[in-house]
Amino acid sequence: MKKIVAAIGLIIILVGAGVGFMRYQDQQSYQHEIKIAERAVKGQKWKTAQKAYEAAQGKKQTPTTYTALRQLAHIIPAQDDYNHEDWDGAVSQFKLALAIDDGLPLIQKAVKPVLTAAKEKQTAAREASKEAAQAAKASSIARDESRRAKSRASEESSRRAAEKEKKEKEQGEKEHQSDTSPSDKATEKKDAQQEQED
């Protein structure tokens, strides 16, 4: 009976030692993955950080891994937007990452300079867009003014041509009248008198 109790005791000790060792291994692995994740966050290597936090959470779920993964779910698309020069999307997503309750200070600190850069680029892009719109408007106004000026010049040219033609016609008529001889004029007068008598 003593041997059976001793054997059971030994089994319990071995199982306890095995469980303890596994927990120790998981804790060591968790700590290792957390260190990898923290280094990645400092270097703004968000996807590497996400993988490391996921690996750490696989060993042990903690508020740290849960919060980090929630923040990274916004940071990674924000970085993609930033890389594609979608400043509005980047600013919006980075802000969401910072707004998560009890955000990790390390992640908050790493995100703030990127958010600041995205805001600066967003402002510059908006200013450039305004300037481009104003330039386009000015160009449109200039084109309209040019069209109106051409139209006025065309009208003025037509008016001058009409006046010139009228003057030439009048001049021609005067010259025609001066070319008529006195005898022709007398004949015309006589014909006119005869028409009246008739």
Coordinates of C-alpha atoms in Angstrom, one line a residue:
M1 CA 0.0 0.0 0.0
K2 CA 2.8 2.3 0.8
K3 CA 4.4 1.7 -2.6
I4 CA 1.1 2.6 -4.4
V5 CA 0.8 5.8 -2.4
A6 CA 4.5 6.6 -3.1
A7 CA 4.0 5.9 -6.8
I8 CA 0.8 8.1 -7.0
G9 CA 2.7 10.8 -5.1
L10 CA 5.6 10.5 -7.5
I11 CA 3.2 10.7 -10.5
I12 CA 1.6 13.9 -9.1
I13 CA 5.0 15.4 -8.5
L14 CA 6.1 14.6 -12.0
V15 CA 2.9 15.9 -13.6
G16 CA 3.1 19.1 -11.5
A17 CA 6.8 19.5 -12.5
G18 CA 5.8 19.0 -16.1
V19 CA 3.0 21.5 -16.0
G20 CA 5.3 23.9 -14.1
F21 CA 8.0 23.5 -16.7
M22 CA 5.5 24.0 -19.6
R23 CA 4.2 27.2 -17.9
Y24 CA 7.8 28.4 -17.4
Q25 CA 8.5 27.7 -21.1
D26 CA 5.3 29.5 -22.2
Q27 CA 6.3 32.4 -19.9
Q28 CA 9.8 32.6 -21.4
S29 CA 8.4 32.3 -24.9
Y30 CA 5.8 35.0 -24.1
Q31 CA 8.5 37.4 -22.8
H32 CA 10.6 36.7 -25.9
E33 CA 7.8 37.5 -28.3
I34 CA 6.9 40.7 -26.3
K35 CA 10.5 41.9 -26.6
I36 CA 10.4 41.2 -30.4
A37 CA 7.1 43.1 -30.6
E38 CA 8.4 46.1 -28.6
R39 CA 11.6 46.4 -30.7
A40 CA 9.4 46.3 -33.8
V41 CA 7.1 49.0 -32.5
K42 CA 10.1 51.2 -31.7
G43 CA 11.2 50.8 -35.3
Q44 CA 7.7 51.3 -36.6
K45 CA 7.7 47.8 -38.1
W46 CA 4.0 47.4 -37.5
K47 CA 3.4 44.0 -39.2
T48 CA 6.4 42.4 -37.4
A49 CA 5.0 43.8 -34.1
Q50 CA 1.6 42.4 -34.9
K51 CA 3.0 38.9 -35.6
A52 CA 5.0 38.9 -32.4
Y53 CA 2.0 40.1 -30.3
E54 CA -0.1 37.3 -31.9
A55 CA 2.6 34.8 -31.0
A56 CA 2.8 36.1 -27.5
Q57 CA -1.0 35.9 -27.2
G58 CA -0.9 32.3 -28.3
K59 CA 1.3 31.6 -25.3
K60 CA -0.6 33.7 -22.8
Q61 CA -3.5 36.1 -23.3
T62 CA -3.0 39.4 -21.5
P63 CA -4.3 42.9 -21.6
T64 CA -1.0 43.9 -23.2
T65 CA -1.4 41.6 -26.2
Y66 CA -5.2 42.3 -26.5
T67 CA -4.7 46.1 -26.5
A68 CA -1.7 46.0 -28.8
L69 CA -3.5 44.0 -31.4
R70 CA -6.5 46.3 -31.3
Q71 CA -4.2 49.3 -31.8
L72 CA -2.3 47.6 -34.6
A73 CA -5.5 46.7 -36.4
H74 CA -5.8 50.5 -37.1
I75 CA -2.1 51.3 -37.4
I76 CA -1.3 48.9 -40.2
P77 CA -4.0 50.2 -42.6
A78 CA -3.1 53.7 -41.5
Q79 CA 0.5 53.1 -42.6
D80 CA -0.7 51.6 -45.9
D81 CA -2.7 54.8 -46.5
Y82 CA 0.3 56.9 -45.6
N83 CA 2.5 54.9 -48.1
H84 CA -0.1 55.5 -50.8
E85 CA -0.4 59.2 -49.9
D86 CA -3.9 59.0 -48.7
W87 CA -3.3 61.5 -45.9
D88 CA -7.0 61.7 -44.8
G89 CA -7.2 57.9 -44.4
A90 CA -3.9 57.8 -42.6
V91 CA -4.7 60.5 -40.1
S92 CA -8.1 59.0 -39.4
Q93 CA -6.8 55.5 -38.7
F94 CA -3.8 56.7 -36.6
K95 CA -6.2 58.8 -34.5
L96 CA -8.4 55.7 -34.0
A97 CA -5.4 53.7 -32.8
L98 CA -4.5 56.4 -30.3
A99 CA -8.1 56.6 -29.1
I100 CA -8.3 53.0 -27.9
D101 CA -8.8 52.8 -24.2
D102 CA -5.7 52.1 -22.2
G103 CA -3.5 52.2 -25.3
L104 CA 0.0 50.9 -24.7
P105 CA 2.4 53.9 -24.0
L106 CA 5.1 52.4 -26.2
I107 CA 2.7 52.2 -29.2
Q108 CA 1.2 55.6 -28.4
K109 CA 4.7 57.1 -28.4
A110 CA 5.7 55.4 -31.7
V111 CA 2.5 56.5 -33.5
K112 CA 2.5 60.2 -32.5
P113 CA 5.4 61.3 -34.8
V114 CA 3.9 59.4 -37.8
L115 CA 0.5 61.0 -37.1
T116 CA 2.1 64.4 -37.0
A117 CA 3.9 63.8 -40.3
A118 CA 0.6 62.6 -41.9
K119 CA -1.2 65.7 -40.6
E120 CA 1.5 68.0 -42.1
K121 CA 1.2 66.2 -45.4
Q122 CA -2.6 66.4 -45.3
T123 CA -2.4 70.1 -44.7
A124 CA 0.1 70.6 -47.5
A125 CA -2.0 68.5 -49.9
R126 CA -5.1 70.5 -49.1
E127 CA -3.3 73.8 -49.6
A128 CA -1.9 72.5 -52.9
S129 CA -5.4 71.5 -53.9
K130 CA -6.8 74.9 -53.1
E131 CA -4.0 76.6 -55.1
A132 CA -4.6 74.3 -58.0
A133 CA -8.3 75.1 -57.9
Q134 CA -7.6 78.8 -57.8
A135 CA -5.1 78.5 -60.7
A136 CA -7.7 76.6 -62.7
K137 CA -10.3 79.3 -61.9
A138 CA -7.8 82.1 -62.9
S139 CA -7.0 80.2 -66.1
S140 CA -10.7 79.8 -66.9
I141 CA -11.3 83.5 -66.4
A142 CA -8.3 84.3 -68.6
R143 CA -9.6 82.1 -71.3
D144 CA -13.0 83.7 -71.1
E145 CA -11.4 87.2 -71.2
S146 CA -9.4 86.1 -74.2
R147 CA -12.5 84.8 -76.0
R148 CA -14.3 88.1 -75.3
A149 CA -11.4 90.1 -76.5
K150 CA -11.2 88.1 -79.7
S151 CA -14.9 88.5 -80.2
R152 CA -14.7 92.3 -79.6
A153 CA -11.7 92.5 -82.0
S154 CA -13.7 90.5 -84.6
E155 CA -16.7 92.8 -84.2
E156 CA -14.5 95.9 -84.5
S157 CA -12.8 94.5 -87.6
S158 CA -16.2 93.7 -89.2
R159 CA -17.5 97.2 -88.3
R160 CA -14.4 98.9 -89.8
A161 CA -14.7 96.7 -92.9
A162 CA -18.4 97.7 -93.3
E163 CA -17.5 101.4 -92.8
K164 CA -14.7 101.2 -95.4
E165 CA -17.0 99.4 -97.8
K166 CA -19.7 102.1 -97.3
K167 CA -17.1 104.9 -97.8
E168 CA -15.8 103.3 -100.9
K169 CA -19.3 102.9 -102.2
E170 CA -20.1 106.6 -101.5
Q171 CA -16.8 107.6 -103.1
G172 CA -17.7 105.5 -106.1
E173 CA -21.1 107.2 -106.5
K174 CA -19.5 110.6 -106.2
E175 CA -17.0 109.8 -108.8
H176 CA -19.8 108.4 -111.1
Q177 CA -21.7 111.6 -110.7
S178 CA -18.7 113.8 -111.4
D179 CA -18.0 111.7 -114.5
T180 CA -21.4 112.5 -116.0
S181 CA -21.0 115.2 -118.8
P182 CA -23.0 118.5 -118.8
S183 CA -24.7 117.5 -122.0
D184 CA -25.8 114.3 -120.4
K185 CA -27.1 116.3 -117.5
A186 CA -29.0 118.6 -119.8
T187 CA -30.5 115.6 -121.7
E188 CA -31.5 114.0 -118.3
K189 CA -33.1 117.4 -117.3
K190 CA -34.9 117.6 -120.7
D191 CA -36.2 114.0 -120.4
A192 CA -37.4 114.7 -116.9
Q193 CA -39.3 117.9 -118.1
Q194 CA -40.9 115.9 -121.0
E195 CA -42.0 113.2 -118.6
Q196 CA -43.7 115.9 -116.5
E197 CA -45.5 117.4 -119.5
D198 CA -46.7 114.0 -120.7

